[in-house]
PDB file of C-alpha atoms in Angstrom:
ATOM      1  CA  UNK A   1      11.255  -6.731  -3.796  1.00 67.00           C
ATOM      2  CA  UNK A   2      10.419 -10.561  -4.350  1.00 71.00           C
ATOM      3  CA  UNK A   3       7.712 -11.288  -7.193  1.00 84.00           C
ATOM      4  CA  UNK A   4       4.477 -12.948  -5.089  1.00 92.00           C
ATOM      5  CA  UNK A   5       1.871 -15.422  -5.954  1.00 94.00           C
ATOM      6  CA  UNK A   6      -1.499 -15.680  -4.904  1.00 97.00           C
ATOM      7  CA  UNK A   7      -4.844 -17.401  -5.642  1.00 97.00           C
ATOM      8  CA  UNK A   8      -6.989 -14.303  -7.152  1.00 96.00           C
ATOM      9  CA  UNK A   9      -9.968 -15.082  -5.297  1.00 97.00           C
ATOM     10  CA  UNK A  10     -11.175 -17.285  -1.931  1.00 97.00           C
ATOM     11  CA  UNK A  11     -14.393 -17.743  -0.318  1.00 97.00           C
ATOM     12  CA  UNK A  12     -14.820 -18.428   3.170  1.00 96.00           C
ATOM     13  CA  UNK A  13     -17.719 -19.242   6.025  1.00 97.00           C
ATOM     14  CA  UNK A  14     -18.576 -16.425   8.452  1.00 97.00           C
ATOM     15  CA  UNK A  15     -17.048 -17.586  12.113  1.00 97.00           C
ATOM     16  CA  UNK A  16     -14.392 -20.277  10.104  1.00 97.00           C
ATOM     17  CA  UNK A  17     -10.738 -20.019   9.241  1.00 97.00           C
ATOM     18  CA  UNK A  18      -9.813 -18.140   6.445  1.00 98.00           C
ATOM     19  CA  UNK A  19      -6.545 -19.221   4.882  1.00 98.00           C
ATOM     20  CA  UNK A  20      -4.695 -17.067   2.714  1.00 98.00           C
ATOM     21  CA  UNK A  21      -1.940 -18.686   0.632  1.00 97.00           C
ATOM     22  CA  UNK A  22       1.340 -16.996  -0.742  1.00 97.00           C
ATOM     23  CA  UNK A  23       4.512 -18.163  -2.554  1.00 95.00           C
ATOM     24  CA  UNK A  24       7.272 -16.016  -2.620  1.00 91.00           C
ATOM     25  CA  UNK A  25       9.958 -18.691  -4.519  1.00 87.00           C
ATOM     26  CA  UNK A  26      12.387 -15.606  -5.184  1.00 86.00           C
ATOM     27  CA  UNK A  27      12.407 -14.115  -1.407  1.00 86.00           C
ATOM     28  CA  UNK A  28      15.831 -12.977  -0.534  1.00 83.00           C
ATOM     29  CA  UNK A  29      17.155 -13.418   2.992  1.00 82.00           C
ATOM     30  CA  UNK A  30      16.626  -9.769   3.979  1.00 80.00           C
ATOM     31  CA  UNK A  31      13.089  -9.886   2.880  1.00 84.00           C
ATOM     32  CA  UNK A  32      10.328  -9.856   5.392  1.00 86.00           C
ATOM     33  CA  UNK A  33       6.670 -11.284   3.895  1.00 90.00           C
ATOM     34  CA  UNK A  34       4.111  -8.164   5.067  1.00 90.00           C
ATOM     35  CA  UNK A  35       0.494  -8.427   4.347  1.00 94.00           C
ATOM     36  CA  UNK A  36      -1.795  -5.284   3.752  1.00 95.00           C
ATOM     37  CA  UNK A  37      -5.478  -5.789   3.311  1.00 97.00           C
ATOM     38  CA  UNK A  38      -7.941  -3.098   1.372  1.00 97.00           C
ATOM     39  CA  UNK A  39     -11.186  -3.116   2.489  1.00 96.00           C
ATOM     40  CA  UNK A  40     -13.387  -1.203  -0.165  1.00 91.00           C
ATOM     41  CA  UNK A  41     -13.268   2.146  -0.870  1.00 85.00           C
ATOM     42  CA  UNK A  42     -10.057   2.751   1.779  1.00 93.00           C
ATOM     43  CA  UNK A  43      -6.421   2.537   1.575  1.00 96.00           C
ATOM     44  CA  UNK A  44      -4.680  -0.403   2.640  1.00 95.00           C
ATOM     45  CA  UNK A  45      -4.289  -1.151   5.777  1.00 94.00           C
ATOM     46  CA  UNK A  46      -1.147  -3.292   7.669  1.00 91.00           C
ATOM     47  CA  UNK A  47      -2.139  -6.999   9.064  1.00 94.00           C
ATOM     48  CA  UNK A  48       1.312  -8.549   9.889  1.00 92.00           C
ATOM     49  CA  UNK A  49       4.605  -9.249   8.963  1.00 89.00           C
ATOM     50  CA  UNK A  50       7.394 -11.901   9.422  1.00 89.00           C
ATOM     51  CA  UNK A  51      10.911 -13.610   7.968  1.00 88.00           C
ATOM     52  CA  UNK A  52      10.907 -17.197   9.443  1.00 89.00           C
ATOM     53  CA  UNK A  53       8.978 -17.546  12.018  1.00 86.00           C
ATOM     54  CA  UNK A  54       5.298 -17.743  12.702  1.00 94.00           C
ATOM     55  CA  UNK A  55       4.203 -14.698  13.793  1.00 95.00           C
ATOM     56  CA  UNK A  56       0.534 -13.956  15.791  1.00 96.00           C
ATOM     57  CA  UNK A  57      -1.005 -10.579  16.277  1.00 94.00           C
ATOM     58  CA  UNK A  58      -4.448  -9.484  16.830  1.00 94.00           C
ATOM     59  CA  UNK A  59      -5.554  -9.430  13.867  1.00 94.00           C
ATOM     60  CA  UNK A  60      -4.406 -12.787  12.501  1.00 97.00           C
ATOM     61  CA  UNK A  61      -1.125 -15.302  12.334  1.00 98.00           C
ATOM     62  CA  UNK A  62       1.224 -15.599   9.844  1.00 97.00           C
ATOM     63  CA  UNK A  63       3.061 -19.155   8.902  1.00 97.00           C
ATOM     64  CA  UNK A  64       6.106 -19.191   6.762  1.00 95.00           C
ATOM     65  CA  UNK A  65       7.693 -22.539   5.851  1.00 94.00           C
ATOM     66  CA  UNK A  66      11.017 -23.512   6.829  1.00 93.00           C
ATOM     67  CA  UNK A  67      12.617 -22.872   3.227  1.00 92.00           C
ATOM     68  CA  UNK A  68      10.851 -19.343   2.843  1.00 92.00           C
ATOM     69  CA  UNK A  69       9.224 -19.981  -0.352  1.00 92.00           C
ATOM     70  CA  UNK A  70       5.850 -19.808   0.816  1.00 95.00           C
ATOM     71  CA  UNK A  71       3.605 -18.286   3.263  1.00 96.00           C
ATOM     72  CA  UNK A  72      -0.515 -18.730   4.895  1.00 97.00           C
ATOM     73  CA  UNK A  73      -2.360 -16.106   6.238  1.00 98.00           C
ATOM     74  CA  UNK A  74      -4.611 -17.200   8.689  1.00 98.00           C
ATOM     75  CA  UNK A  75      -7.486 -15.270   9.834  1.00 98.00           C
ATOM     76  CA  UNK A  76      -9.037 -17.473  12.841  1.00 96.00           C
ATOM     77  CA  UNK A  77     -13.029 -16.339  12.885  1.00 95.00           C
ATOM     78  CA  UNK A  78     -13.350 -14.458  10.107  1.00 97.00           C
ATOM     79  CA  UNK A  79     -16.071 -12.291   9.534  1.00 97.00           C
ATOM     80  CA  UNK A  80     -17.663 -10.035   6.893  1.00 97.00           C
ATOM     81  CA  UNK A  81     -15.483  -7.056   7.811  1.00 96.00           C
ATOM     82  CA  UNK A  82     -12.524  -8.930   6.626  1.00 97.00           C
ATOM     83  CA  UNK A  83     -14.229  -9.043   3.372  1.00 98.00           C
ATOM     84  CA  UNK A  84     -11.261  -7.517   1.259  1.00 98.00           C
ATOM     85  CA  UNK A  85      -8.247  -7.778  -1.220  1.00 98.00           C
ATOM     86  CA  UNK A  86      -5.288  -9.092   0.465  1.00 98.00           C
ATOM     87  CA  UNK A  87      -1.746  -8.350  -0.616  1.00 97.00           C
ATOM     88  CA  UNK A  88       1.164 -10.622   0.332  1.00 95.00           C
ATOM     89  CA  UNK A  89       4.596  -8.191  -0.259  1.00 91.00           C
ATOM     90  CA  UNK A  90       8.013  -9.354  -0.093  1.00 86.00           C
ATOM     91  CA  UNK A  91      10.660  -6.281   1.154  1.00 80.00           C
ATOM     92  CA  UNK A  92      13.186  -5.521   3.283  1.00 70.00           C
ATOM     93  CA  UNK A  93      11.734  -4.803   6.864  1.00 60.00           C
ATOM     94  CA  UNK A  94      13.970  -1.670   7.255  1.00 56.00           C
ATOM     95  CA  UNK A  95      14.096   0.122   4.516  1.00 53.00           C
ATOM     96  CA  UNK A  96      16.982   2.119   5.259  1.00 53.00           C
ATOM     97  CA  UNK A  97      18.350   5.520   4.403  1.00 48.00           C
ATOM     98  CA  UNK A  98      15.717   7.362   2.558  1.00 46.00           C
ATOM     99  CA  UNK A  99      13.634   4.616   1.076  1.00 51.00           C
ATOM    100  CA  UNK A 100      10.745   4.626   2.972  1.00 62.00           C
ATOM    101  CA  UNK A 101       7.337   4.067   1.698  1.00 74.00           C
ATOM    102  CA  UNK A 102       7.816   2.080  -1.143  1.00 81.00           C
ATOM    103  CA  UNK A 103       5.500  -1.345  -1.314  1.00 86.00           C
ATOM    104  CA  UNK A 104       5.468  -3.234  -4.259  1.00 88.00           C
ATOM    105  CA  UNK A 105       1.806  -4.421  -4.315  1.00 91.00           C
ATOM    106  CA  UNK A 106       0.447  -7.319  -6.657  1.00 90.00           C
ATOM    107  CA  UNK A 107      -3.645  -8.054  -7.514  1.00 90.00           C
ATOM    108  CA  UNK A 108      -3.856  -9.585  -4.288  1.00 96.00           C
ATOM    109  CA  UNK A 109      -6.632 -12.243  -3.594  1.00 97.00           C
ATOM    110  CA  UNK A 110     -10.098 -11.249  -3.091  1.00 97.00           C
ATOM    111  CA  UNK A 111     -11.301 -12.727   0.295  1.00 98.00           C
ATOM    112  CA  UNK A 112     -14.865 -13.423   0.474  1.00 98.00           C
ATOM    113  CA  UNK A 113     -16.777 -14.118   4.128  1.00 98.00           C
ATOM    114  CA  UNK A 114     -20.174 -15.182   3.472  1.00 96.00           C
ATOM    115  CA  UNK A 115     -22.712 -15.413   5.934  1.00 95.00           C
TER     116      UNK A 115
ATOM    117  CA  UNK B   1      -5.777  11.712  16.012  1.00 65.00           C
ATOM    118  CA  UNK B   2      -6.482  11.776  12.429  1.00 76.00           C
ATOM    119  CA  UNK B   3      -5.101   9.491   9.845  1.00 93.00           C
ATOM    120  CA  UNK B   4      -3.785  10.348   6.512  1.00 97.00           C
ATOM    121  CA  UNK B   5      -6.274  12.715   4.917  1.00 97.00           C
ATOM    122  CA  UNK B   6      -6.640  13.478   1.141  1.00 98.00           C
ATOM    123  CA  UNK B   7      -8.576  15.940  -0.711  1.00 97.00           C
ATOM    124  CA  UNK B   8     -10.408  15.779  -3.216  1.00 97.00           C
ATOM    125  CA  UNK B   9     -12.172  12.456  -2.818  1.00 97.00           C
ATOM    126  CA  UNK B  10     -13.379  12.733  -6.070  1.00 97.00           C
ATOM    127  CA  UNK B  11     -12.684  14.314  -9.219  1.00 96.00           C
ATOM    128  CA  UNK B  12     -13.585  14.411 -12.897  1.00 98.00           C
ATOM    129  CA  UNK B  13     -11.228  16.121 -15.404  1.00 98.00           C
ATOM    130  CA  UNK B  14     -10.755  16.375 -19.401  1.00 98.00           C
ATOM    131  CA  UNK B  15      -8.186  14.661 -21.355  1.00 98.00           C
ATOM    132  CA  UNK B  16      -4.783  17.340 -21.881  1.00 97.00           C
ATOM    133  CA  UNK B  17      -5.740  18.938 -18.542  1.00 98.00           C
ATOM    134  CA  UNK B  18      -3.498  19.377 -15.204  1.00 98.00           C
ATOM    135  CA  UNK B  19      -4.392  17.657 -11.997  1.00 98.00           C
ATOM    136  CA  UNK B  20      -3.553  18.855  -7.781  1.00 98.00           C
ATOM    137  CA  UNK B  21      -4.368  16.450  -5.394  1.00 98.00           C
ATOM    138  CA  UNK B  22      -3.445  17.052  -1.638  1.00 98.00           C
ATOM    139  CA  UNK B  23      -2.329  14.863   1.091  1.00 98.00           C
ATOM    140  CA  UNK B  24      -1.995  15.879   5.107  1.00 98.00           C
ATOM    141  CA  UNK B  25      -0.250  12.756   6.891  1.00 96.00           C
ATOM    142  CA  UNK B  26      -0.842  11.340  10.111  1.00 94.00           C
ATOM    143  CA  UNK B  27      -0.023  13.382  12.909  1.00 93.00           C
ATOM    144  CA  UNK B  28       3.947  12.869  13.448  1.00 88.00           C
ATOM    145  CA  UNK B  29       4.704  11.275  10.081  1.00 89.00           C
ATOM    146  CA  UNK B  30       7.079  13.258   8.372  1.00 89.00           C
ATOM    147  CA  UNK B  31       8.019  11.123   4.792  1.00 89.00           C
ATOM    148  CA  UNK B  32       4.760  10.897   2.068  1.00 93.00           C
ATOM    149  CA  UNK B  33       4.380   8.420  -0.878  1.00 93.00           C
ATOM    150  CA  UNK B  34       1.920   9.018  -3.678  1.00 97.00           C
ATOM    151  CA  UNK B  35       0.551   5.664  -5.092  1.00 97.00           C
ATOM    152  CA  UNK B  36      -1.722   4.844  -8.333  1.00 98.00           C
ATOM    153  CA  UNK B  37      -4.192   1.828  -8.677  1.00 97.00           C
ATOM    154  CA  UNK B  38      -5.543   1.158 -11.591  1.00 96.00           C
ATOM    155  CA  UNK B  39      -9.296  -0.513 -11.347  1.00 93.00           C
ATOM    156  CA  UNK B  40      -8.643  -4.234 -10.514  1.00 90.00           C
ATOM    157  CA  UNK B  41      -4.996  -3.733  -9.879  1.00 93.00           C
ATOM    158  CA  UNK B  42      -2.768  -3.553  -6.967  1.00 94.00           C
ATOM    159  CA  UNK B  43      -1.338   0.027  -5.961  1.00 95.00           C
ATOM    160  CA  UNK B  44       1.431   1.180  -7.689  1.00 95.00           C
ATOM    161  CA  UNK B  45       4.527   3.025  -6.573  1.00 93.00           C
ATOM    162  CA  UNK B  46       5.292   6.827  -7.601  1.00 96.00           C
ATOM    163  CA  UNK B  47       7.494   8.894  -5.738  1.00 94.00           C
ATOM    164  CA  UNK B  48       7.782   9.204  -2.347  1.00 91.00           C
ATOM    165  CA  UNK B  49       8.934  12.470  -0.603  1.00 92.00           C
ATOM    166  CA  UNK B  50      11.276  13.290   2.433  1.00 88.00           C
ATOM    167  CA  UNK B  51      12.421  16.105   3.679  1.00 89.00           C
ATOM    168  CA  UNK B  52      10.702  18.024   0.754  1.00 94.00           C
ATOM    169  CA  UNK B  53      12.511  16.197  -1.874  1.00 93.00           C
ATOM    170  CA  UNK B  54      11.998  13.543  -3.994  1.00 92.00           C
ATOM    171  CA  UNK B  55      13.860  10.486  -2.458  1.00 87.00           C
ATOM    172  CA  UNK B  56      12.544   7.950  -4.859  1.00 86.00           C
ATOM    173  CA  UNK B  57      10.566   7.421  -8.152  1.00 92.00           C
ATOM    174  CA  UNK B  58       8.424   4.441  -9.596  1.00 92.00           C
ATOM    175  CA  UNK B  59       8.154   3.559 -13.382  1.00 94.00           C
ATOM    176  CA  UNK B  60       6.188   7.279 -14.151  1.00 97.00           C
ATOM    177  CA  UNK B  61       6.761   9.631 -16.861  1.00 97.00           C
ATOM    178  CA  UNK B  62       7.106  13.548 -15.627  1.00 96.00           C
ATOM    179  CA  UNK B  63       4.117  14.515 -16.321  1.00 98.00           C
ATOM    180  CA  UNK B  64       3.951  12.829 -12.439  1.00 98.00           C
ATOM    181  CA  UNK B  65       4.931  15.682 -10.187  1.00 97.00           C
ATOM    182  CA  UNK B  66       5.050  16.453  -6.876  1.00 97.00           C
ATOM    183  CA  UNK B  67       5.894  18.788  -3.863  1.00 97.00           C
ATOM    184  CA  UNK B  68       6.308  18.258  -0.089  1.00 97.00           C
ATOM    185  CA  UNK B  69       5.678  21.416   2.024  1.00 97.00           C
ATOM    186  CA  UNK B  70       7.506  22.155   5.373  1.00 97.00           C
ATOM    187  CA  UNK B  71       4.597  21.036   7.249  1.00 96.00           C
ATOM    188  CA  UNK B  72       5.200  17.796   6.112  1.00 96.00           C
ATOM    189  CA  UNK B  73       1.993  17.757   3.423  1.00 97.00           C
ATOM    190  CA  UNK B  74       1.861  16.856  -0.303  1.00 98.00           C
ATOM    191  CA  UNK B  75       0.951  17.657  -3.353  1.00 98.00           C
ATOM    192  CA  UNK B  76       0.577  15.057  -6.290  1.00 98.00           C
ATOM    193  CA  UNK B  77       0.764  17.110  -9.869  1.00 98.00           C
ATOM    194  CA  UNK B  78      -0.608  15.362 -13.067  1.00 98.00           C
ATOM    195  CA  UNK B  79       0.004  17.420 -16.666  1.00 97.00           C
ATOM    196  CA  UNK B  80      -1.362  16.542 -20.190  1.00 98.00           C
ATOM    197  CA  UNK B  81      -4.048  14.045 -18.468  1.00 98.00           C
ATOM    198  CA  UNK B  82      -4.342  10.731 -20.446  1.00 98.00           C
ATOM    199  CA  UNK B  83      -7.582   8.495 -20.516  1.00 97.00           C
ATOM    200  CA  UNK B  84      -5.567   5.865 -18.998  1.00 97.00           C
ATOM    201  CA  UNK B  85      -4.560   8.131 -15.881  1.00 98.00           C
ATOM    202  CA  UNK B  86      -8.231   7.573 -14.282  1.00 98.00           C
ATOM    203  CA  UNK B  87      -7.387   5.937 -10.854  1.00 97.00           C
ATOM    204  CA  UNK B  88      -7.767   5.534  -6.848  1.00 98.00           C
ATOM    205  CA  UNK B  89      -4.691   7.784  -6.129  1.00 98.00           C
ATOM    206  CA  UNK B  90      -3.412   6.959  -2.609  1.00 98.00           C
ATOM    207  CA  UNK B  91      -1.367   8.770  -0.115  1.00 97.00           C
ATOM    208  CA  UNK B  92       0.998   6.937   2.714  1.00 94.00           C
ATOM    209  CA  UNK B  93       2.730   8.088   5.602  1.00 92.00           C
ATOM    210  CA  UNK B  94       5.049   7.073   7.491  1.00 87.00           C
ATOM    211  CA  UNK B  95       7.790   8.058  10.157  1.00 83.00           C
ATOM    212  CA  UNK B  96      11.383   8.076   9.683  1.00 78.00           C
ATOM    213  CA  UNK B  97      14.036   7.631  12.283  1.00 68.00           C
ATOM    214  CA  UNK B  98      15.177   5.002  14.245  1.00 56.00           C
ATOM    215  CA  UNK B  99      13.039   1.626  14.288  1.00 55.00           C
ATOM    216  CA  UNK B 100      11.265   2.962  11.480  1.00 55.00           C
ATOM    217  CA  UNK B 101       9.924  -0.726   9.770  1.00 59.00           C
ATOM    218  CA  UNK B 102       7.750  -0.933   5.812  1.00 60.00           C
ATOM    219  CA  UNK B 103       4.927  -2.239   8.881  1.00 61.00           C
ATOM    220  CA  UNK B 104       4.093   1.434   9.805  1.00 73.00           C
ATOM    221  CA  UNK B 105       2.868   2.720   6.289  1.00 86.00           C
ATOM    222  CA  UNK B 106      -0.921   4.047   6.334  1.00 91.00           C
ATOM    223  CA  UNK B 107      -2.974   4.713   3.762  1.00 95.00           C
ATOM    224  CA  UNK B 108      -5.398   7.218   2.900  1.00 97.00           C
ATOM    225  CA  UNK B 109      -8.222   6.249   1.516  1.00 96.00           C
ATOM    226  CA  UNK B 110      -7.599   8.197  -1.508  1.00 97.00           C
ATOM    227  CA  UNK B 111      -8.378  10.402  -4.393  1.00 98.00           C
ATOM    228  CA  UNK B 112     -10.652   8.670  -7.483  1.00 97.00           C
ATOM    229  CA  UNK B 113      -9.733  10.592 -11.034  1.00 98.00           C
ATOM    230  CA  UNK B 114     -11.621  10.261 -13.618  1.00 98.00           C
ATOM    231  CA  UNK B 115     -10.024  11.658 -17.402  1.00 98.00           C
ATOM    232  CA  UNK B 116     -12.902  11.735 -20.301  1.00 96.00           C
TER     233      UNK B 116
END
């Protein structure tokens, strides 16, 4: 899976854009960019995924640049349930065979809403 | 329908002791991985189970064990507990087949050890 980057911590303004940064330099062609949130004291949890293109669900939209090497999460009110750790993963979006399940998490960045 | 459950939420053991924790998945998964997260730290991989075997391991010494029953639940096994194996363990599920994408994973909300 390709190594991530991410800012370890962010603050944000109840109601306001949050924008979550992520570089993924090393991203193979196969690899899809997922992000998983944690709120505290549960497992994570999926947001969205995507390989090139921008990608909107209702939860939040995902923007990938053109070369790959980065990515912005972009939650567009957010609020203080999406106070969290948020984990930008780099994999393969079918994991094929029998290796399912396997995430390779890094420290995330620890989103902040404020009121 | 209920999510991936785990049991205990909690529990405190003593250093050289063994360890059971138990995982049910959600309702029509059928594969399980076990996870570890450290305080402060991203999850870590284990082992994940199909088919009641072992299909793949993370960067874990033996004392890491496991079992997958034919009801599709799990077992995580820890022998000759260290200090340093106090941690959120966390169970995923997932269903295999076709279409089956690393978007479909969900989480438990975990087990916390703690080794004095």
């Amino acid at each position: 899976d390709a190594k991530t980057t991410q800012p370890p911590s962010m603050d944000c303004a109840e109601g306001r854009a949050a924008n979550l940064p992520c570089n993924h330099s090393t991203i193979s062609g196969n690899e899809y960019v997922y992000w998983y949130r944690q709120i505290h004291s549960q497992g994570p949890q999926y947001i969205i995924h995507g390989l090139k293109n921008n990608e909107t669900n209702e939860m939040a939209s995902l923007i990938i640049t053109e070369d790959r090497k980065s990515s912005t999460l972009i939650l567009p009110h957010a609020t203080l349930r999406d106070t969290a750790v948020y984990y930008c993963i780099g994999s393969p979006l079918n994991a094929g065979g029998t290796s399912y399940g396997k995430l390779t998490f890094g420290q995330g960045t620890i989103l902040t809403v404020h009121p | 329908d209920a999510g991936v459950t785990q049991s205990p939420t909690h529990l405190i053991k003593t250093r050289g002791q063994q360890v059971t924790l138990r995982c049910s998945p959600k309702s029509g998964h059928d594969t399980v991985s076990w996870y570890q997260q450290a305080l402060g730290q991203g999850p870590q991989f284990i082992f994940q189970y199909y088919e009641e075997e072992e299909r793949q391991r993370g960067n874990f010494p033996d004392r890491f064990s496991g079992h997958q029953f034919p009801n599709y639940s799990s077992e995580l096994n820890v022998n000759a507990l260290l200090l340093g194996d106090s941690a959120l363990y966390l169970c995923a599920s997932a269903q295999t087949g076709s279409g089956w994408t690393n978007e479909k994973l969900f989480f438990g909300s975990g087990t916390q050890l703690s080794v004095l």
